[in-house]
């Protein structure tokens, strides 16, 4: 083989090696995240939303962050029977939307914390998944995370009555703010609510059942006022159908 022939064979490889390798162009990748209350509807603006965070799963670098906003969704569609995989959300259903510029497949951790309106009851959940440049993550309901738990809003223990009793009360609702009431979609009969009296040493000194008190989501009981002296009150609510639970400390009494 002549020198010229050898050069002709080698030249393409030499030129290819000399050319710089250009990074792939970033592609806009839309993402929709929705947060569903366990046993209920979507967590939206009425509850301050749920704070969504999208981060690089390996490094923790924040890619996008913000609250879900919008309505809780169509009750019949969400709570009624639907074919497997059917979309439950509509355009007005609460969501967090972002567009990420990705130049390669990205393993991300998507987390949600909420409801923002009730820090005592708020919990967090997270999922790890791949996002692919240019591939929409908005199809159907988007990426859905489920918040387990119940919102518990204790009222301050009331001043003692003449008979020596004091009223303890709390409002309980799903994480979406969905109402609990007798015979409703979220029937009050399936919720167990109790007040735990905590002494100065942090031990349980008494436990009292709270019954539905006639207003949406409100549970209450009358207990001896003397049992509250110098003690804290912890309210515990449990949905006996789903196992969802919420816990909150009552503010000091008057």
mmCIF file of C-alpha atoms in Angstrom:
data_model
loop_
_atom_site.group_PDB
_atom_site.id
_atom_site.type_symbol
_atom_site.label_atom_id
_atom_site.label_comp_id
_atom_site.label_asym_id
_atom_site.label_seq_id
_atom_site.Cartn_x
_atom_site.Cartn_y
_atom_site.Cartn_z
ATOM 1 C CA UNK A 1 0.000 0.000 0.000
ATOM 2 C CA UNK A 2 1.423 3.384 -0.971
ATOM 3 C CA UNK A 3 1.886 6.223 1.454
ATOM 4 C CA UNK A 4 -0.960 8.048 -0.265
ATOM 5 C CA UNK A 5 -3.328 5.093 0.232
ATOM 6 C CA UNK A 6 -2.396 4.821 3.894
ATOM 7 C CA UNK A 7 -3.060 8.528 4.358
ATOM 8 C CA UNK A 8 -6.471 8.211 2.708
ATOM 9 C CA UNK A 9 -7.411 5.437 5.139
ATOM 10 C CA UNK A 10 -6.164 7.231 8.250
ATOM 11 C CA UNK A 11 -7.325 10.758 7.495
ATOM 12 C CA UNK A 12 -11.069 10.329 8.294
ATOM 13 C CA UNK A 13 -10.284 8.849 11.711
ATOM 14 C CA UNK A 14 -7.755 11.546 12.507
ATOM 15 C CA UNK A 15 -10.202 14.274 11.568
ATOM 16 C CA UNK A 16 -13.007 12.679 13.591
ATOM 17 C CA UNK A 17 -10.789 12.451 16.665
ATOM 18 C CA UNK A 18 -9.795 16.081 16.300
ATOM 19 C CA UNK A 19 -13.368 17.388 16.174
ATOM 20 C CA UNK A 20 -14.779 18.552 19.535
ATOM 21 C CA UNK A 21 -17.660 16.540 21.023
ATOM 22 C CA UNK A 22 -20.513 18.982 21.435
ATOM 23 C CA UNK A 23 -22.939 18.509 24.341
ATOM 24 C CA UNK A 24 -26.491 17.577 23.468
ATOM 25 C CA UNK A 25 -28.808 20.553 23.265
ATOM 26 C CA UNK A 26 -31.109 20.877 26.257
ATOM 27 C CA UNK A 27 -34.742 20.101 25.510
ATOM 28 C CA UNK A 28 -37.707 21.644 27.338
ATOM 29 C CA UNK A 29 -39.355 18.892 29.381
ATOM 30 C CA UNK A 30 -42.760 19.720 30.897
ATOM 31 C CA UNK A 31 -43.654 18.243 34.281
ATOM 32 C CA UNK A 32 -46.974 18.267 36.144
ATOM 33 C CA UNK A 33 -47.134 17.120 39.769
ATOM 34 C CA UNK A 34 -50.366 16.607 41.687
ATOM 35 C CA UNK A 35 -50.786 15.694 45.350
ATOM 36 C CA UNK A 36 -53.701 13.522 46.412
ATOM 37 C CA UNK A 37 -55.028 13.255 49.955
ATOM 38 C CA UNK A 38 -55.208 9.657 51.187
ATOM 39 C CA UNK A 39 -58.805 8.551 50.764
ATOM 40 C CA UNK A 40 -59.812 11.936 49.388
ATOM 41 C CA UNK A 41 -59.250 14.562 46.726
ATOM 42 C CA UNK A 42 -56.370 16.765 45.601
ATOM 43 C CA UNK A 43 -54.521 19.160 47.915
ATOM 44 C CA UNK A 44 -55.054 22.617 46.462
ATOM 45 C CA UNK A 45 -55.236 26.318 47.177
ATOM 46 C CA UNK A 46 -57.892 26.006 49.892
ATOM 47 C CA UNK A 47 -55.300 24.229 52.078
ATOM 48 C CA UNK A 48 -52.360 26.380 51.056
ATOM 49 C CA UNK A 49 -51.359 23.706 48.559
ATOM 50 C CA UNK A 50 -48.592 21.169 48.970
ATOM 51 C CA UNK A 51 -45.002 22.306 48.472
ATOM 52 C CA UNK A 52 -43.431 20.322 45.619
ATOM 53 C CA UNK A 53 -39.680 19.976 45.164
ATOM 54 C CA UNK A 54 -37.928 18.402 42.168
ATOM 55 C CA UNK A 55 -34.229 17.691 42.691
ATOM 56 C CA UNK A 56 -31.363 15.732 41.159
ATOM 57 C CA UNK A 57 -31.569 12.363 42.925
ATOM 58 C CA UNK A 58 -27.782 11.971 43.059
ATOM 59 C CA UNK A 59 -26.649 15.444 44.094
ATOM 60 C CA UNK A 60 -29.750 17.027 45.618
ATOM 61 C CA UNK A 61 -29.456 20.006 43.257
ATOM 62 C CA UNK A 62 -32.801 21.775 43.122
ATOM 63 C CA UNK A 63 -34.387 21.790 39.667
ATOM 64 C CA UNK A 64 -37.823 23.252 40.451
ATOM 65 C CA UNK A 65 -39.943 24.092 43.480
ATOM 66 C CA UNK A 66 -43.376 25.516 44.209
ATOM 67 C CA UNK A 67 -46.823 24.840 45.693
ATOM 68 C CA UNK A 68 -49.717 23.073 44.073
ATOM 69 C CA UNK A 69 -52.542 25.470 43.274
ATOM 70 C CA UNK A 70 -56.076 25.075 42.008
ATOM 71 C CA UNK A 71 -59.187 23.206 43.067
ATOM 72 C CA UNK A 72 -59.579 19.864 44.811
ATOM 73 C CA UNK A 73 -61.074 18.275 41.700
ATOM 74 C CA UNK A 74 -64.342 16.687 40.628
ATOM 75 C CA UNK A 75 -65.705 14.650 43.548
ATOM 76 C CA UNK A 76 -67.679 12.173 41.436
ATOM 77 C CA UNK A 77 -64.758 11.514 39.127
ATOM 78 C CA UNK A 78 -62.224 11.098 41.932
ATOM 79 C CA UNK A 79 -64.306 9.150 44.429
ATOM 80 C CA UNK A 80 -66.488 7.176 42.001
ATOM 81 C CA UNK A 81 -65.579 3.923 40.231
ATOM 82 C CA UNK A 82 -63.219 4.458 37.302
ATOM 83 C CA UNK A 83 -61.411 2.141 34.877
ATOM 84 C CA UNK A 84 -57.832 1.418 35.863
ATOM 85 C CA UNK A 85 -55.558 4.184 34.617
ATOM 86 C CA UNK A 86 -58.368 6.657 33.955
ATOM 87 C CA UNK A 87 -57.458 10.317 34.487
ATOM 88 C CA UNK A 88 -59.049 11.732 37.639
ATOM 89 C CA UNK A 89 -57.948 15.354 37.301
ATOM 90 C CA UNK A 90 -59.202 18.086 34.995
ATOM 91 C CA UNK A 91 -57.669 21.394 33.928
ATOM 92 C CA UNK A 92 -58.773 23.139 37.127
ATOM 93 C CA UNK A 93 -57.457 20.480 39.494
ATOM 94 C CA UNK A 94 -54.610 21.607 41.733
ATOM 95 C CA UNK A 95 -51.141 20.998 40.332
ATOM 96 C CA UNK A 96 -47.563 22.223 40.294
ATOM 97 C CA UNK A 97 -46.241 22.734 36.784
ATOM 98 C CA UNK A 98 -42.673 23.286 35.647
ATOM 99 C CA UNK A 99 -40.580 22.991 32.502
ATOM 100 C CA UNK A 100 -37.070 21.603 32.960
ATOM 101 C CA UNK A 101 -34.307 22.026 30.393
ATOM 102 C CA UNK A 102 -32.699 18.576 30.221
ATOM 103 C CA UNK A 103 -29.798 17.521 28.004
ATOM 104 C CA UNK A 104 -29.799 13.894 29.161
ATOM 105 C CA UNK A 105 -32.065 11.477 31.046
ATOM 106 C CA UNK A 106 -32.259 12.673 34.631
ATOM 107 C CA UNK A 107 -33.040 10.613 37.734
ATOM 108 C CA UNK A 108 -34.952 12.958 40.018
ATOM 109 C CA UNK A 109 -36.528 12.882 43.435
ATOM 110 C CA UNK A 110 -39.935 14.526 43.544
ATOM 111 C CA UNK A 111 -41.209 15.344 47.030
ATOM 112 C CA UNK A 112 -44.335 16.972 48.410
ATOM 113 C CA UNK A 113 -44.951 18.508 51.841
ATOM 114 C CA UNK A 114 -48.320 19.646 53.063
ATOM 115 C CA UNK A 115 -50.863 20.827 53.524
ATOM 116 C CA UNK A 116 -49.017 24.122 53.909
ATOM 117 C CA UNK A 117 -51.951 25.644 55.837
ATOM 118 C CA UNK A 118 -51.509 23.222 58.753
ATOM 119 C CA UNK A 119 -47.872 22.707 59.792
ATOM 120 C CA UNK A 120 -48.802 20.497 62.770
ATOM 121 C CA UNK A 121 -50.565 18.052 60.470
ATOM 122 C CA UNK A 122 -48.293 18.367 57.429
ATOM 123 C CA UNK A 123 -46.313 15.341 56.246
ATOM 124 C CA UNK A 124 -43.950 14.701 53.360
ATOM 125 C CA UNK A 125 -43.730 12.009 50.699
ATOM 126 C CA UNK A 126 -41.261 11.454 47.873
ATOM 127 C CA UNK A 127 -40.751 9.352 44.765
ATOM 128 C CA UNK A 128 -37.707 8.791 42.571
ATOM 129 C CA UNK A 129 -38.157 8.476 38.808
ATOM 130 C CA UNK A 130 -36.537 9.188 35.464
ATOM 131 C CA UNK A 131 -37.273 12.233 33.349
ATOM 132 C CA UNK A 132 -36.254 12.029 29.684
ATOM 133 C CA UNK A 133 -35.438 15.156 27.644
ATOM 134 C CA UNK A 134 -38.424 16.271 25.606
ATOM 135 C CA UNK A 135 -40.700 13.508 26.950
ATOM 136 C CA UNK A 136 -43.728 15.066 28.607
ATOM 137 C CA UNK A 137 -44.399 14.131 32.235
ATOM 138 C CA UNK A 138 -47.856 15.708 32.085
ATOM 139 C CA UNK A 139 -49.884 12.878 30.552
ATOM 140 C CA UNK A 140 -53.038 11.766 32.342
ATOM 141 C CA UNK A 141 -52.932 13.188 35.866
ATOM 142 C CA UNK A 142 -49.203 13.855 35.620
ATOM 143 C CA UNK A 143 -47.008 12.610 38.447
ATOM 144 C CA UNK A 144 -49.224 11.916 41.472
ATOM 145 C CA UNK A 145 -48.034 11.704 45.072
ATOM 146 C CA UNK A 146 -50.353 10.703 47.917
ATOM 147 C CA UNK A 147 -50.244 12.442 51.289
ATOM 148 C CA UNK A 148 -51.207 10.092 54.125
ATOM 149 C CA UNK A 149 -52.838 11.575 57.193
ATOM 150 C CA UNK A 150 -55.556 13.826 58.544
ATOM 151 C CA UNK A 151 -55.625 17.501 59.412
ATOM 152 C CA UNK A 152 -56.324 18.118 63.103
ATOM 153 C CA UNK A 153 -57.069 21.649 64.322
ATOM 154 C CA UNK A 154 -57.473 21.636 68.119
ATOM 155 C CA UNK A 155 -59.342 24.424 69.872
ATOM 156 C CA UNK A 156 -57.904 25.840 73.101
ATOM 157 C CA UNK A 157 -59.410 24.046 76.121
ATOM 158 C CA UNK A 158 -62.349 26.155 77.272
ATOM 159 C CA UNK A 159 -62.540 27.706 80.751
ATOM 160 C CA UNK A 160 -64.247 25.448 83.322
ATOM 161 C CA UNK A 161 -68.037 25.451 83.535
ATOM 162 C CA UNK A 162 -69.920 25.789 86.807
ATOM 163 C CA UNK A 163 -70.237 22.026 87.015
ATOM 164 C CA UNK A 164 -66.446 21.681 87.010
ATOM 165 C CA UNK A 165 -66.196 20.369 83.446
ATOM 166 C CA UNK A 166 -64.188 21.756 80.548
ATOM 167 C CA UNK A 167 -64.797 21.287 76.834
ATOM 168 C CA UNK A 168 -62.091 19.899 74.590
ATOM 169 C CA UNK A 169 -62.721 20.159 70.847
ATOM 170 C CA UNK A 170 -60.950 19.787 67.531
ATOM 171 C CA UNK A 171 -61.842 20.079 63.884
ATOM 172 C CA UNK A 172 -60.756 17.113 61.766
ATOM 173 C CA UNK A 173 -60.631 16.914 57.978
ATOM 174 C CA UNK A 174 -58.844 15.129 55.190
ATOM 175 C CA UNK A 175 -55.572 16.581 53.917
ATOM 176 C CA UNK A 176 -57.536 18.094 51.021
ATOM 177 C CA UNK A 177 -59.921 19.824 53.438
ATOM 178 C CA UNK A 178 -62.738 17.440 52.497
ATOM 179 C CA UNK A 179 -65.590 17.544 55.051
ATOM 180 C CA UNK A 180 -66.324 14.914 57.682
ATOM 181 C CA UNK A 181 -69.988 14.668 58.656
ATOM 182 C CA UNK A 182 -72.640 12.049 59.476
ATOM 183 C CA UNK A 183 -73.755 10.062 56.437
ATOM 184 C CA UNK A 184 -71.444 11.991 54.135
ATOM 185 C CA UNK A 185 -68.883 10.707 51.700
ATOM 186 C CA UNK A 186 -66.446 10.871 54.610
ATOM 187 C CA UNK A 187 -68.799 9.623 57.316
ATOM 188 C CA UNK A 188 -67.989 10.864 60.816
ATOM 189 C CA UNK A 189 -68.837 7.408 62.184
ATOM 190 C CA UNK A 190 -65.646 5.948 60.728
ATOM 191 C CA UNK A 191 -63.359 8.448 62.483
ATOM 192 C CA UNK A 192 -62.004 7.846 65.974
ATOM 193 C CA UNK A 193 -60.906 11.013 67.731
ATOM 194 C CA UNK A 194 -59.424 11.160 71.213
ATOM 195 C CA UNK A 195 -57.814 13.659 73.577
ATOM 196 C CA UNK A 196 -54.749 12.442 75.441
ATOM 197 C CA UNK A 197 -53.853 14.334 78.611
ATOM 198 C CA UNK A 198 -50.086 14.620 79.062
ATOM 199 C CA UNK A 199 -48.603 15.340 82.500
ATOM 200 C CA UNK A 200 -45.526 17.441 83.267
ATOM 201 C CA UNK A 201 -43.281 14.384 82.884
ATOM 202 C CA UNK A 202 -44.591 13.757 79.369
ATOM 203 C CA UNK A 203 -46.617 10.704 80.341
ATOM 204 C CA UNK A 204 -50.214 9.963 79.388
ATOM 205 C CA UNK A 205 -52.401 10.565 82.423
ATOM 206 C CA UNK A 206 -55.833 10.156 80.810
ATOM 207 C CA UNK A 207 -57.518 9.574 77.478
ATOM 208 C CA UNK A 208 -60.983 10.777 76.458
ATOM 209 C CA UNK A 209 -63.041 9.994 73.369
ATOM 210 C CA UNK A 210 -64.273 12.964 71.360
ATOM 211 C CA UNK A 211 -67.656 12.566 69.655
ATOM 212 C CA UNK A 212 -69.053 14.337 66.612
ATOM 213 C CA UNK A 213 -70.251 17.716 67.877
ATOM 214 C CA UNK A 214 -72.852 18.743 65.292
ATOM 215 C CA UNK A 215 -70.672 20.926 63.059
ATOM 216 C CA UNK A 216 -68.773 19.701 60.018
ATOM 217 C CA UNK A 217 -65.568 18.027 61.152
ATOM 218 C CA UNK A 218 -65.948 19.071 64.794
ATOM 219 C CA UNK A 219 -65.407 16.532 67.581
ATOM 220 C CA UNK A 220 -65.675 17.355 71.284
ATOM 221 C CA UNK A 221 -65.989 16.039 74.829
ATOM 222 C CA UNK A 222 -66.448 17.411 78.318
ATOM 223 C CA UNK A 223 -63.935 16.284 80.913
ATOM 224 C CA UNK A 224 -63.165 17.233 84.526
ATOM 225 C CA UNK A 225 -61.418 20.598 84.430
ATOM 226 C CA UNK A 226 -59.088 19.505 87.223
ATOM 227 C CA UNK A 227 -57.545 16.906 84.905
ATOM 228 C CA UNK A 228 -56.247 19.721 82.685
ATOM 229 C CA UNK A 229 -54.384 21.670 85.357
ATOM 230 C CA UNK A 230 -50.754 22.045 84.310
ATOM 231 C CA UNK A 231 -51.151 19.471 81.567
ATOM 232 C CA UNK A 232 -50.936 19.427 77.787
ATOM 233 C CA UNK A 233 -53.559 17.969 75.452
ATOM 234 C CA UNK A 234 -52.728 15.894 72.397
ATOM 235 C CA UNK A 235 -55.517 15.237 69.874
ATOM 236 C CA UNK A 236 -55.332 12.026 67.837
ATOM 237 C CA UNK A 237 -57.652 11.285 64.902
ATOM 238 C CA UNK A 238 -57.808 8.030 62.936
ATOM 239 C CA UNK A 239 -59.762 7.088 59.817
ATOM 240 C CA UNK A 240 -60.685 3.477 60.535
ATOM 241 C CA UNK A 241 -61.327 2.779 56.845
ATOM 242 C CA UNK A 242 -57.991 3.915 55.411
ATOM 243 C CA UNK A 243 -55.745 3.978 58.477
ATOM 244 C CA UNK A 244 -54.932 7.652 57.906
ATOM 245 C CA UNK A 245 -54.067 9.431 61.143
ATOM 246 C CA UNK A 246 -53.432 12.961 62.339
ATOM 247 C CA UNK A 247 -51.942 14.266 65.584
ATOM 248 C CA UNK A 248 -51.744 17.807 66.950
ATOM 249 C CA UNK A 249 -51.156 19.498 70.287
ATOM 250 C CA UNK A 250 -53.897 21.767 71.596
ATOM 251 C CA UNK A 251 -52.907 25.343 72.430
ATOM 252 C CA UNK A 252 -52.816 26.217 76.154
ATOM 253 C CA UNK A 253 -56.206 26.673 77.766
ATOM 254 C CA UNK A 254 -57.579 29.786 79.335
#
